[in-house]
XYZ file of C-alpha atoms in Angstrom:
179
model
C 19.922 22.285 48.812
C 20.256 24.250 45.536
C 22.857 21.988 44.220
C 20.821 19.227 44.802
C 17.839 20.742 43.124
C 19.971 21.610 40.064
C 21.130 17.907 39.755
C 17.404 16.746 39.850
C 16.456 19.148 37.179
C 19.381 18.221 34.986
C 18.601 14.474 35.471
C 14.762 15.330 34.767
C 15.704 17.351 31.733
C 18.175 14.432 30.408
C 15.478 11.929 30.880
C 12.915 14.176 29.109
C 15.119 14.599 26.075
C 16.050 10.895 25.893
C 12.399 9.743 26.006
C 11.064 12.618 23.505
C 13.521 11.330 20.925
C 13.043 7.577 21.575
C 9.166 7.272 22.072
C 8.313 8.536 18.402
C 10.647 5.378 17.346
C 8.303 3.126 19.180
C 5.385 4.515 17.667
C 6.644 4.599 14.204
C 7.627 0.852 14.223
C 4.189 0.192 15.590
C 2.615 2.312 13.097
C 4.672 0.629 10.339
C 3.596 -2.830 11.744
C -0.088 -2.123 11.482
C 0.103 -0.210 8.250
C 1.922 -3.377 6.694
C -0.543 -5.980 8.223
C -3.590 -3.522 6.874
C -1.769 -3.226 3.651
C -1.403 -7.049 3.338
C -5.085 -7.439 4.115
C -6.244 -4.942 1.606
C -4.188 -6.298 -1.121
C -5.541 -9.747 -0.451
C -9.315 -8.318 -0.465
C -8.722 -6.301 -3.570
C -6.554 -8.482 -5.646
C -6.811 -12.098 -4.663
C -10.389 -12.434 -3.047
C -11.903 -10.007 -5.522
C -13.841 -11.687 -8.245
C -13.302 -9.798 -11.661
C -14.711 -9.895 -14.988
C -12.894 -10.341 -18.154
C -12.254 -6.556 -18.284
C -10.533 -6.852 -14.660
C -13.429 -4.964 -12.844
C -14.532 -6.051 -9.544
C -17.716 -7.812 -9.773
C -17.795 -9.452 -6.360
C -15.782 -11.000 -3.547
C -14.867 -14.733 -2.942
C -16.548 -14.851 0.632
C -15.050 -18.526 0.991
C -11.670 -17.481 0.145
C -11.695 -14.537 2.905
C -13.110 -16.954 5.472
C -10.487 -19.620 4.760
C -7.922 -17.033 5.450
C -9.221 -14.905 8.261
C -12.107 -17.109 9.774
C -15.602 -15.728 10.317
C -16.064 -12.542 11.974
C -18.971 -10.256 12.606
C -17.540 -7.815 10.152
C -17.583 -10.482 7.431
C -21.209 -11.658 8.299
C -22.307 -8.084 7.731
C -20.381 -7.781 4.688
C -22.109 -11.113 3.272
C -25.419 -9.378 4.305
C -24.530 -6.256 2.481
C -23.352 -7.995 -0.692
C -26.668 -10.129 -0.544
C -28.876 -6.952 -0.424
C -27.081 -5.370 -3.592
C -26.768 -8.661 -5.616
C -22.885 -8.940 -5.473
C -21.245 -12.316 -6.551
C -19.882 -14.258 -3.786
C -18.745 -17.512 -5.955
C -15.903 -17.279 -8.329
C -17.369 -20.437 -10.108
C -20.162 -18.234 -11.341
C -18.089 -15.929 -13.176
C -15.741 -18.586 -14.512
C -18.672 -20.435 -15.895
C -20.173 -17.602 -17.523
C -16.824 -16.626 -19.114
C -16.649 -20.125 -20.422
C -20.012 -20.065 -21.847
C -19.107 -16.592 -23.361
C -22.026 -14.976 -21.638
C -22.218 -11.304 -21.638
C -21.615 -9.718 -17.998
C -24.763 -7.339 -17.438
C -23.665 -3.840 -16.844
C -25.322 -3.745 -13.444
C -22.602 -6.505 -12.572
C -19.627 -4.305 -13.576
C -18.563 -2.132 -10.704
C -17.772 1.477 -11.109
C -17.633 3.746 -8.214
C -19.621 6.777 -7.616
C -16.725 8.930 -5.951
C -19.127 11.443 -4.156
C -20.864 8.159 -2.455
C -17.462 6.927 -1.560
C -16.616 10.243 0.091
C -19.891 10.492 1.689
C -19.761 6.936 3.147
C -15.970 7.131 4.037
C -16.691 10.600 5.704
C -19.357 8.902 7.987
C -16.899 6.045 8.638
C -14.416 8.517 9.601
C -16.881 10.767 11.565
C -16.761 8.415 14.753
C -13.001 9.346 15.062
C -13.649 13.252 14.825
C -10.821 13.677 12.321
C -10.023 15.605 9.007
C -9.005 13.167 6.291
C -7.750 13.798 2.819
C -9.984 11.390 1.039
C -8.600 12.114 -2.429
C -5.193 10.958 -1.492
C -6.341 7.770 0.059
C -8.840 7.209 -2.743
C -6.005 7.593 -5.306
C -3.645 5.386 -3.449
C -6.445 2.699 -3.551
C -7.046 3.168 -7.329
C -3.149 2.849 -7.831
C -3.233 -0.395 -5.644
C -0.614 1.347 -3.542
C -2.162 -0.604 -0.437
C 0.738 0.430 2.003
C 0.422 3.887 1.372
C -3.328 3.732 1.647
C -2.895 1.785 5.006
C -0.466 4.422 6.372
C -2.976 7.218 5.376
C -5.648 5.493 7.331
C -3.532 4.975 10.535
C -2.091 8.382 10.446
C -5.771 9.680 10.343
C -6.179 7.789 13.441
C -8.518 5.166 12.489
C -8.394 2.532 14.988
C -9.712 -0.868 15.122
C -8.393 -4.314 13.818
C -7.092 -4.132 10.295
C -9.587 -6.940 9.163
C -12.302 -4.855 10.278
C -11.059 -1.773 8.484
C -10.430 -3.781 5.442
C -13.998 -5.182 5.410
C -15.560 -1.590 6.037
C -13.593 -0.353 3.026
C -15.111 -3.083 1.203
C -18.514 -2.699 2.221
C -18.318 1.087 1.372
C -16.818 0.189 -1.986
C -19.994 -2.408 -2.760
C -22.309 0.318 -1.514
C -20.955 3.043 -3.819
C -20.656 0.736 -7.146
C -22.791 2.346 -9.668
């Protein structure tokens, strides 16, 4: 009886050891996949769909381009409403036409971000997850256009949801905190 118990204990310990070493690999692969997908979406939104002035500052988003790539969603509709409320440009042709006519972009359309506002809005976004988050590192990754590192930071912080919803939320926060 004692010998049988010892065998069961050894098998249990071996299985525990094996599963504890293999399980993080599966989580890491999923985390990498999620981070890669989120990074691609962040890059698309902030690089391709972003409407920039002649100085390279973001002054709006090409909503049609986003809808074409991702389809419609409640997050995108919410983003449209937010952009309409603060007067952000949603049409790339408007900017191209004004640049051809050598019109000066009004200061109110040049987007600069209020870091305190970004911290506050992002903290409220993360509050529902009850986590501590190193915002400054994430913010620096976004400024440096290191979208994969920013995405990994979000995922490690425990932010869940579809990557598109996260990207849309980040875009809303950046528009809300534009000076």
